[in-house]
PDB file of C-alpha atoms in Angstrom:
ATOM      1  CA  MET A  21      11.080  42.452 -23.040  1.00  0.00           C
ATOM      2  CA  ILE A  22       9.467  40.897 -19.864  1.00  0.00           C
ATOM      3  CA  ILE A  23       8.469  37.255 -20.269  1.00  0.00           C
ATOM      4  CA  LEU A  24       6.048  35.166 -17.809  1.00  0.00           C
ATOM      5  CA  GLY A  25       6.922  31.556 -17.724  1.00  0.00           C
ATOM      6  CA  ILE A  26       4.162  29.084 -16.022  1.00  0.00           C
ATOM      7  CA  ASP A  27       4.453  25.668 -14.926  1.00  0.00           C
ATOM      8  CA  PRO A  28       0.594  24.300 -14.614  1.00  0.00           C
ATOM      9  CA  GLY A  29      -0.311  22.763 -11.472  1.00  0.00           C
ATOM     10  CA  ILE A  30      -3.561  22.304  -9.260  1.00  0.00           C
ATOM     11  CA  ALA A  31      -1.813  22.224  -5.777  1.00  0.00           C
ATOM     12  CA  THR A  32       1.157  24.503  -6.791  1.00  0.00           C
ATOM     13  CA  LEU A  33       1.410  26.495 -10.005  1.00  0.00           C
ATOM     14  CA  GLY A  34       4.891  27.672 -10.680  1.00  0.00           C
ATOM     15  CA  PHE A  35       5.683  31.082 -12.395  1.00  0.00           C
ATOM     16  CA  GLY A  36       9.222  32.791 -13.423  1.00  0.00           C
ATOM     17  CA  VAL A  37       9.396  36.307 -14.617  1.00  0.00           C
ATOM     18  CA  ILE A  38      12.352  37.081 -16.756  1.00  0.00           C
ATOM     19  CA  GLU A  39      13.697  40.029 -18.636  1.00  0.00           C
ATOM     20  CA  LYS A  40      15.283  39.866 -22.279  1.00  0.00           C
ATOM     21  CA  ASP A  41      17.501  42.960 -23.251  1.00  0.00           C
ATOM     22  CA  GLU A  42      18.167  44.019 -26.906  1.00  0.00           C
ATOM     23  CA  LYS A  43      21.335  41.730 -26.681  1.00  0.00           C
ATOM     24  CA  GLY A  44      19.520  38.452 -25.938  1.00  0.00           C
ATOM     25  CA  ASN A  45      20.490  38.545 -22.281  1.00  0.00           C
ATOM     26  CA  CYS A  46      18.192  37.357 -19.590  1.00  0.00           C
ATOM     27  CA  ARG A  47      18.012  38.179 -16.077  1.00  0.00           C
ATOM     28  CA  ALA A  48      15.509  36.820 -13.450  1.00  0.00           C
ATOM     29  CA  VAL A  49      12.966  39.447 -12.171  1.00  0.00           C
ATOM     30  CA  ASP A  50      10.950  37.282  -9.978  1.00  0.00           C
ATOM     31  CA  TYR A  51       9.840  33.715  -9.023  1.00  0.00           C
ATOM     32  CA  GLY A  52       7.711  31.433  -7.149  1.00  0.00           C
ATOM     33  CA  VAL A  53       4.400  29.554  -6.800  1.00  0.00           C
ATOM     34  CA  VAL A  54       0.760  30.259  -6.303  1.00  0.00           C
ATOM     35  CA  LYS A  55      -0.305  27.446  -3.814  1.00  0.00           C
ATOM     36  CA  THR A  56      -3.900  26.061  -3.250  1.00  0.00           C
ATOM     37  CA  PRO A  57      -4.695  23.997  -0.159  1.00  0.00           C
ATOM     38  CA  LYS A  58      -5.916  20.381  -0.777  1.00  0.00           C
ATOM     39  CA  GLU A  59      -8.835  20.347   1.536  1.00  0.00           C
ATOM     40  CA  GLU A  60     -10.770  23.193  -0.658  1.00  0.00           C
ATOM     41  CA  THR A  61     -13.015  21.970  -3.658  1.00  0.00           C
ATOM     42  CA  LEU A  62     -11.611  22.270  -6.868  1.00  0.00           C
ATOM     43  CA  PRO A  63     -13.776  25.039  -7.902  1.00  0.00           C
ATOM     44  CA  VAL A  64     -12.416  27.087  -4.903  1.00  0.00           C
ATOM     45  CA  ARG A  65      -8.889  26.104  -6.093  1.00  0.00           C
ATOM     46  CA  LEU A  66      -9.211  27.151  -9.606  1.00  0.00           C
ATOM     47  CA  ALA A  67     -10.557  30.662  -8.314  1.00  0.00           C
ATOM     48  CA  LEU A  68      -7.328  30.746  -6.219  1.00  0.00           C
ATOM     49  CA  LEU A  69      -5.165  30.129  -9.213  1.00  0.00           C
ATOM     50  CA  GLU A  70      -7.051  32.611 -11.284  1.00  0.00           C
ATOM     51  CA  LYS A  71      -6.669  35.109  -8.631  1.00  0.00           C
ATOM     52  CA  GLY A  72      -2.815  34.308  -8.123  1.00  0.00           C
ATOM     53  CA  VAL A  73      -1.942  34.488 -11.758  1.00  0.00           C
ATOM     54  CA  SER A  74      -4.004  37.986 -12.355  1.00  0.00           C
ATOM     55  CA  GLU A  75      -2.175  39.397  -9.670  1.00  0.00           C
ATOM     56  CA  ILE A  76       1.273  38.295 -11.130  1.00  0.00           C
ATOM     57  CA  ILE A  77       0.158  39.616 -14.569  1.00  0.00           C
ATOM     58  CA  GLU A  78      -0.998  42.878 -13.096  1.00  0.00           C
ATOM     59  CA  LYS A  79       2.052  43.292 -11.006  1.00  0.00           C
ATOM     60  CA  TYR A  80       5.006  42.478 -13.726  1.00  0.00           C
ATOM     61  CA  LYS A  81       3.015  43.376 -16.817  1.00  0.00           C
ATOM     62  CA  PRO A  82       4.531  40.672 -19.265  1.00  0.00           C
ATOM     63  CA  ASP A  83       4.778  41.483 -22.751  1.00  0.00           C
ATOM     64  CA  GLU A  84       4.489  37.715 -23.340  1.00  0.00           C
ATOM     65  CA  VAL A  85       3.471  34.369 -21.602  1.00  0.00           C
ATOM     66  CA  ALA A  86       4.995  31.013 -22.070  1.00  0.00           C
ATOM     67  CA  MET A  87       3.307  27.834 -20.607  1.00  0.00           C
ATOM     68  CA  GLU A  88       4.361  24.171 -20.637  1.00  0.00           C
ATOM     69  CA  GLU A  89       2.030  21.852 -22.483  1.00  0.00           C
ATOM     70  CA  LEU A  90       0.267  19.377 -20.124  1.00  0.00           C
ATOM     71  CA  PHE A  91       1.744  15.656 -20.579  1.00  0.00           C
ATOM     72  CA  PHE A  92       0.731  12.671 -18.299  1.00  0.00           C
ATOM     73  CA  THR A  93       0.776   9.089 -19.145  1.00  0.00           C
ATOM     74  CA  LYS A  94      -0.591   6.948 -16.147  1.00  0.00           C
ATOM     75  CA  ASN A  95      -2.407   8.997 -13.681  1.00  0.00           C
ATOM     76  CA  ILE A  96      -5.240  10.373 -15.474  1.00  0.00           C
ATOM     77  CA  THR A  97      -7.202  11.750 -12.375  1.00  0.00           C
ATOM     78  CA  THR A  98      -4.333  14.071 -11.563  1.00  0.00           C
ATOM     79  CA  GLY A  99      -3.841  14.997 -15.000  1.00  0.00           C
ATOM     80  CA  ILE A 100      -7.532  15.967 -15.329  1.00  0.00           C
ATOM     81  CA  ALA A 101      -7.137  18.273 -12.264  1.00  0.00           C
ATOM     82  CA  VAL A 102      -3.969  19.739 -13.830  1.00  0.00           C
ATOM     83  CA  ALA A 103      -5.736  20.356 -17.235  1.00  0.00           C
ATOM     84  CA  HIS A 104      -8.388  22.410 -15.347  1.00  0.00           C
ATOM     85  CA  ALA A 105      -5.518  24.428 -13.652  1.00  0.00           C
ATOM     86  CA  ARG A 106      -4.015  24.978 -17.045  1.00  0.00           C
ATOM     87  CA  GLY A 107      -7.099  26.144 -18.576  1.00  0.00           C
ATOM     88  CA  VAL A 108      -7.639  28.647 -15.953  1.00  0.00           C
ATOM     89  CA  ALA A 109      -4.246  29.893 -16.220  1.00  0.00           C
ATOM     90  CA  MET A 110      -4.507  30.184 -20.092  1.00  0.00           C
ATOM     91  CA  LEU A 111      -7.913  32.287 -19.750  1.00  0.00           C
ATOM     92  CA  CYS A 112      -6.210  34.725 -17.463  1.00  0.00           C
ATOM     93  CA  CYS A 113      -3.038  35.078 -19.794  1.00  0.00           C
ATOM     94  CA  VAL A 114      -4.963  35.380 -22.916  1.00  0.00           C
ATOM     95  CA  LYS A 115      -7.204  38.036 -21.200  1.00  0.00           C
ATOM     96  CA  GLU A 116      -4.727  40.221 -19.642  1.00  0.00           C
ATOM     97  CA  CYS A 117      -1.768  39.767 -21.861  1.00  0.00           C
ATOM     98  CA  GLY A 118      -3.036  38.332 -25.315  1.00  0.00           C
ATOM     99  CA  ARG A 119       0.193  36.713 -26.334  1.00  0.00           C
ATOM    100  CA  LEU A 120       0.496  33.343 -25.246  1.00  0.00           C
ATOM    101  CA  PHE A 121       2.868  30.481 -26.405  1.00  0.00           C
ATOM    102  CA  GLU A 122       3.308  26.854 -25.262  1.00  0.00           C
ATOM    103  CA  TYR A 123       6.248  24.480 -25.414  1.00  0.00           C
ATOM    104  CA  THR A 124       6.475  20.752 -24.800  1.00  0.00           C
ATOM    105  CA  PRO A 125       8.745  19.410 -22.347  1.00  0.00           C
ATOM    106  CA  MET A 126      11.259  17.903 -24.511  1.00  0.00           C
ATOM    107  CA  GLN A 127      11.271  21.418 -26.480  1.00  0.00           C
ATOM    108  CA  ILE A 128      12.173  23.055 -23.254  1.00  0.00           C
ATOM    109  CA  LYS A 129      14.798  20.633 -22.451  1.00  0.00           C
ATOM    110  CA  GLN A 130      16.203  20.771 -25.919  1.00  0.00           C
ATOM    111  CA  ALA A 131      16.282  24.560 -25.825  1.00  0.00           C
ATOM    112  CA  LEU A 132      18.145  24.755 -22.426  1.00  0.00           C
ATOM    113  CA  THR A 133      20.395  21.616 -22.470  1.00  0.00           C
ATOM    114  CA  GLY A 134      20.611  20.469 -26.132  1.00  0.00           C
ATOM    115  CA  TYR A 135      19.132  17.280 -25.129  1.00  0.00           C
ATOM    116  CA  GLY A 136      15.422  16.385 -25.117  1.00  0.00           C
ATOM    117  CA  ARG A 137      15.601  13.723 -22.312  1.00  0.00           C
ATOM    118  CA  ALA A 138      17.599  15.793 -19.860  1.00  0.00           C
ATOM    119  CA  ASP A 139      16.661  15.121 -16.249  1.00  0.00           C
ATOM    120  CA  LYS A 140      15.290  17.745 -13.685  1.00  0.00           C
ATOM    121  CA  GLN A 141      18.426  18.521 -11.745  1.00  0.00           C
ATOM    122  CA  GLN A 142      20.238  19.067 -15.336  1.00  0.00           C
ATOM    123  CA  ILE A 143      17.676  21.730 -16.085  1.00  0.00           C
ATOM    124  CA  GLN A 144      17.749  23.427 -12.948  1.00  0.00           C
ATOM    125  CA  GLN A 145      21.395  23.992 -12.880  1.00  0.00           C
ATOM    126  CA  VAL A 146      21.410  25.375 -16.410  1.00  0.00           C
ATOM    127  CA  VAL A 147      18.747  27.881 -15.434  1.00  0.00           C
ATOM    128  CA  THR A 148      20.849  28.927 -12.332  1.00  0.00           C
ATOM    129  CA  SER A 149      23.722  29.285 -14.560  1.00  0.00           C
ATOM    130  CA  LEU A 150      21.818  31.423 -17.307  1.00  0.00           C
ATOM    131  CA  LEU A 151      20.270  33.566 -15.023  1.00  0.00           C
ATOM    132  CA  LYS A 152      23.524  33.949 -12.801  1.00  0.00           C
ATOM    133  CA  LEU A 153      21.560  32.973  -9.490  1.00  0.00           C
ATOM    134  CA  LYS A 154      23.211  32.226  -6.569  1.00  0.00           C
ATOM    135  CA  THR A 155      21.182  29.062  -5.799  1.00  0.00           C
ATOM    136  CA  VAL A 156      19.169  26.908  -7.546  1.00  0.00           C
ATOM    137  CA  PRO A 157      15.554  28.407  -7.585  1.00  0.00           C
ATOM    138  CA  LYS A 158      13.071  26.524  -5.337  1.00  0.00           C
ATOM    139  CA  PRO A 159      10.537  25.121  -5.057  1.00  0.00           C
ATOM    140  CA  ASP A 160      11.259  22.885  -8.430  1.00  0.00           C
ATOM    141  CA  ASP A 161       7.735  24.261  -9.674  1.00  0.00           C
ATOM    142  CA  ALA A 162       9.201  27.693  -9.689  1.00  0.00           C
ATOM    143  CA  ALA A 163      12.623  26.643 -11.337  1.00  0.00           C
ATOM    144  CA  ASP A 164      10.587  24.792 -14.145  1.00  0.00           C
ATOM    145  CA  ALA A 165       8.591  27.842 -14.798  1.00  0.00           C
ATOM    146  CA  LEU A 166      11.686  29.877 -15.182  1.00  0.00           C
ATOM    147  CA  GLY A 167      12.992  27.151 -17.598  1.00  0.00           C
ATOM    148  CA  VAL A 168       9.872  27.631 -19.624  1.00  0.00           C
ATOM    149  CA  ALA A 169      10.535  31.536 -19.771  1.00  0.00           C
ATOM    150  CA  LEU A 170      14.252  30.836 -20.905  1.00  0.00           C
ATOM    151  CA  CYS A 171      12.996  28.367 -23.467  1.00  0.00           C
ATOM    152  CA  HIS A 172      10.505  31.158 -24.894  1.00  0.00           C
ATOM    153  CA  ALA A 173      13.380  33.801 -24.979  1.00  0.00           C
ATOM    154  CA  PHE A 174      15.695  31.600 -27.112  1.00  0.00           C
ATOM    155  CA  ALA A 175      13.081  30.616 -29.333  1.00  0.00           C
ATOM    156  CA  SER A 176      11.216  33.874 -29.609  1.00  0.00           C
ATOM    157  CA  ARG A 177      12.414  34.607 -33.169  1.00  0.00           C
ATOM    158  CA  PHE A 178      10.078  31.797 -34.179  1.00  0.00           C
ATOM    159  CA  ALA A 179       7.519  32.818 -31.750  1.00  0.00           C
ATOM    160  CA  ASN A 180       4.354  32.542 -34.198  1.00  0.00           C
ATOM    161  CA  LEU A 181       5.160  28.642 -34.713  1.00  0.00           C
ATOM    162  CA  PHE A 182       4.403  28.148 -30.917  1.00  0.00           C
ATOM    163  CA  ALA A 183       1.579  30.892 -30.363  1.00  0.00           C
ATOM    164  CA  VAL A 184      -1.464  28.973 -29.011  1.00  0.00           C
ATOM    165  CA  GLY A 185      -4.149  28.957 -31.578  1.00  0.00           C
ATOM    166  CA  ASN A 186      -6.880  26.734 -32.458  1.00  0.00           C
ATOM    167  CA  SER A 187      -6.830  23.627 -30.166  1.00  0.00           C
ATOM    168  CA  THR A 188      -8.363  21.477 -32.864  1.00  0.00           C
ATOM    169  CA  ARG A 189      -5.392  22.253 -35.169  1.00  0.00           C
ATOM    170  CA  THR A 190      -7.851  22.991 -38.155  1.00  0.00           C
ATOM    171  CA  LYS A 191      -6.139  23.983 -41.248  1.00  0.00           C
ATOM    172  CA  GLY A 192      -5.992  27.731 -41.741  1.00  0.00           C
ATOM    173  CA  ASN A 193      -7.771  28.535 -38.694  1.00  0.00           C
ATOM    174  CA  ASN A 194      -4.580  29.000 -36.210  1.00  0.00           C
ATOM    175  CA  ALA A 195      -4.277  32.447 -35.198  1.00  0.00           C
ATOM    176  CA  VAL A 196      -1.896  34.553 -32.924  1.00  0.00           C
ATOM    177  CA  SER A 197      -3.067  34.299 -29.577  1.00  0.00           C
ATOM    178  CA  GLY A 198      -5.552  36.683 -28.205  1.00  0.00           C
ATOM    179  CA  SER A 199      -6.496  38.134 -31.658  1.00  0.00           C
ATOM    180  CA  GLU A 200      -9.838  36.929 -31.721  1.00  0.00           C
ATOM    181  CA  TYR A 201     -10.565  37.749 -27.976  1.00  0.00           C
ATOM    182  CA  GLN A 202      -9.398  41.335 -28.434  1.00  0.00           C
ATOM    183  CA  LYS A 203     -11.833  41.548 -31.505  1.00  0.00           C
ATOM    184  CA  LEU A 204     -14.647  40.069 -29.447  1.00  0.00           C
ATOM    185  CA  MET A 205     -13.893  42.526 -26.618  1.00  0.00           C
ATOM    186  CA  GLU A 206     -13.634  45.545 -28.882  1.00  0.00           C
ATOM    187  CA  GLU A 207     -17.183  44.493 -30.536  1.00  0.00           C
ATOM    188  CA  GLU A 208     -18.569  44.216 -26.769  1.00  0.00           C
ATOM    189  CA  ASN A 209     -17.199  47.703 -26.129  1.00  0.00           C
ATOM    190  CA  LYS A 210     -18.916  49.032 -29.169  1.00  0.00           C
ATOM    191  CA  LYS A 211     -22.409  47.454 -28.035  1.00  0.00           C
ATOM    192  CA  SER A 212     -21.922  48.847 -24.490  1.00  0.00           C
ATOM    193  CA  ARG A 213     -20.811  52.537 -25.785  1.00  0.00           C
ATOM    194  CA  LYS A 214     -24.017  52.460 -28.305  1.00  0.00           C
ATOM    195  CA  ASN A 215     -26.472  51.309 -25.073  1.00  0.00           C
ATOM    196  CA  SER A 216     -24.875  54.176 -23.014  1.00  0.00           C
ATOM    197  CA  ALA A 217     -25.151  56.842 -25.671  1.00  0.00           C
ATOM    198  CA  LYS A 218     -28.965  55.678 -26.267  1.00  0.00           C
ATOM    199  CA  SER A 219     -29.686  55.733 -22.336  1.00  0.00           C
ATOM    200  CA  ALA A 220     -28.211  59.183 -21.932  1.00  0.00           C
ATOM    201  CA  PHE A 221     -30.079  60.731 -25.088  1.00  0.00           C
ATOM    202  CA  SER A 222     -33.211  59.292 -23.712  1.00  0.00           C
ATOM    203  CA  ASN A 223     -32.607  60.894 -20.394  1.00  0.00           C
ATOM    204  CA  GLY A 224     -31.748  64.020 -21.981  1.00  0.00           C
ATOM    205  CA  ALA A 225     -27.929  64.131 -21.348  1.00  0.00           C
ATOM    206  CA  SER A 226     -25.873  67.083 -22.186  1.00  0.00           C
ATOM    207  CA  ALA A 227     -23.497  66.980 -25.417  1.00  0.00           C
ATOM    208  CA  SER A 228     -20.468  66.732 -22.944  1.00  0.00           C
ATOM    209  CA  GLU A 229     -22.040  63.795 -21.084  1.00  0.00           C
ATOM    210  CA  LEU A 230     -22.970  62.072 -24.573  1.00  0.00           C
ATOM    211  CA  ALA A 231     -19.168  62.493 -25.795  1.00  0.00           C
ATOM    212  CA  LYS A 232     -17.957  60.440 -22.609  1.00  0.00           C
ATOM    213  CA  SER A 233     -20.565  57.965 -22.935  1.00  0.00           C
ATOM    214  CA  THR A 234     -19.835  57.251 -26.528  1.00  0.00           C
ATOM    215  CA  GLY A 235     -15.952  57.145 -26.004  1.00  0.00           C
ATOM    216  CA  LEU A 236     -15.470  60.380 -28.097  1.00  0.00           C
ATOM    217  CA  ALA A 237     -14.246  62.464 -25.220  1.00  0.00           C
ATOM    218  CA  GLY A 238     -10.722  62.576 -26.250  1.00  0.00           C
ATOM    219  CA  ILE A 239     -11.493  64.619 -29.327  1.00  0.00           C
ATOM    220  CA  THR A 240     -12.203  67.554 -26.489  1.00  0.00           C
ATOM    221  CA  GLY A 241      -9.008  66.964 -24.678  1.00  0.00           C
ATOM    222  CA  VAL A 242     -10.506  64.475 -22.085  1.00  0.00           C
ATOM    223  CA  GLY A 243      -8.215  61.522 -22.109  1.00  0.00           C
ATOM    224  CA  ARG A 244      -7.662  58.070 -20.296  1.00  0.00           C
ATOM    225  CA  ALA A 245      -4.654  57.197 -18.566  1.00  0.00           C
ATOM    226  CA  GLY A 246      -3.599  54.483 -19.952  1.00  0.00           C
ATOM    227  CA  SER A 247       1.498  41.246  -3.439  1.00  0.00           C
ATOM    228  CA  ILE A 248       2.615  37.867  -4.591  1.00  0.00           C
ATOM    229  CA  LYS A 249       3.375  35.507  -1.783  1.00  0.00           C
ATOM    230  CA  ARG A 250       6.295  33.181  -2.255  1.00  0.00           C
TER     231      ARG A 250
END
């Protein structure tokens, strides 16, 4: 299983990709950061983050994505900007993967070290050891992202408890991440095929063209085949 861990940030968004085998052993596939220039406007920076996260997902095709929950106590202005970045990253992940999970900083520390108040250096050393890396991953954001991915690898037996659902936490409305989005996309695809069929019919399309426009071409044997800077 390929797991993508994300440490959200507006200036620097960390990512870490790990592979977990059937025995539960994990190895690092890649890690790094997506950076945005501070002189750019917020919308431009968010667009750059969206592009970077999309490229990472397209390259590694993760089965699941784990993300750190946003937590801040003092600098509200910075927290809001990071919240924007986190929202963009969540949107990319749910659109292109559909299996999204989130963990609090304390849960991540607890999973990796057994102590919910471990410091950053302790986390980095544990990540380096567990993934059998020669040196501590740099920058710190990338190390944090690997930590998030490892936390999810350890907690995957209870994955549904951490699946991102209804943010309002309304009783009974939390769903496994991506299910409602996928349902919406299926409905949109049906509408699109229906409109294509109507258009093709009104224009006098042939039977084979109609089959393609309605998505039924497969029954005639026509199928569809199913760089990150650091």
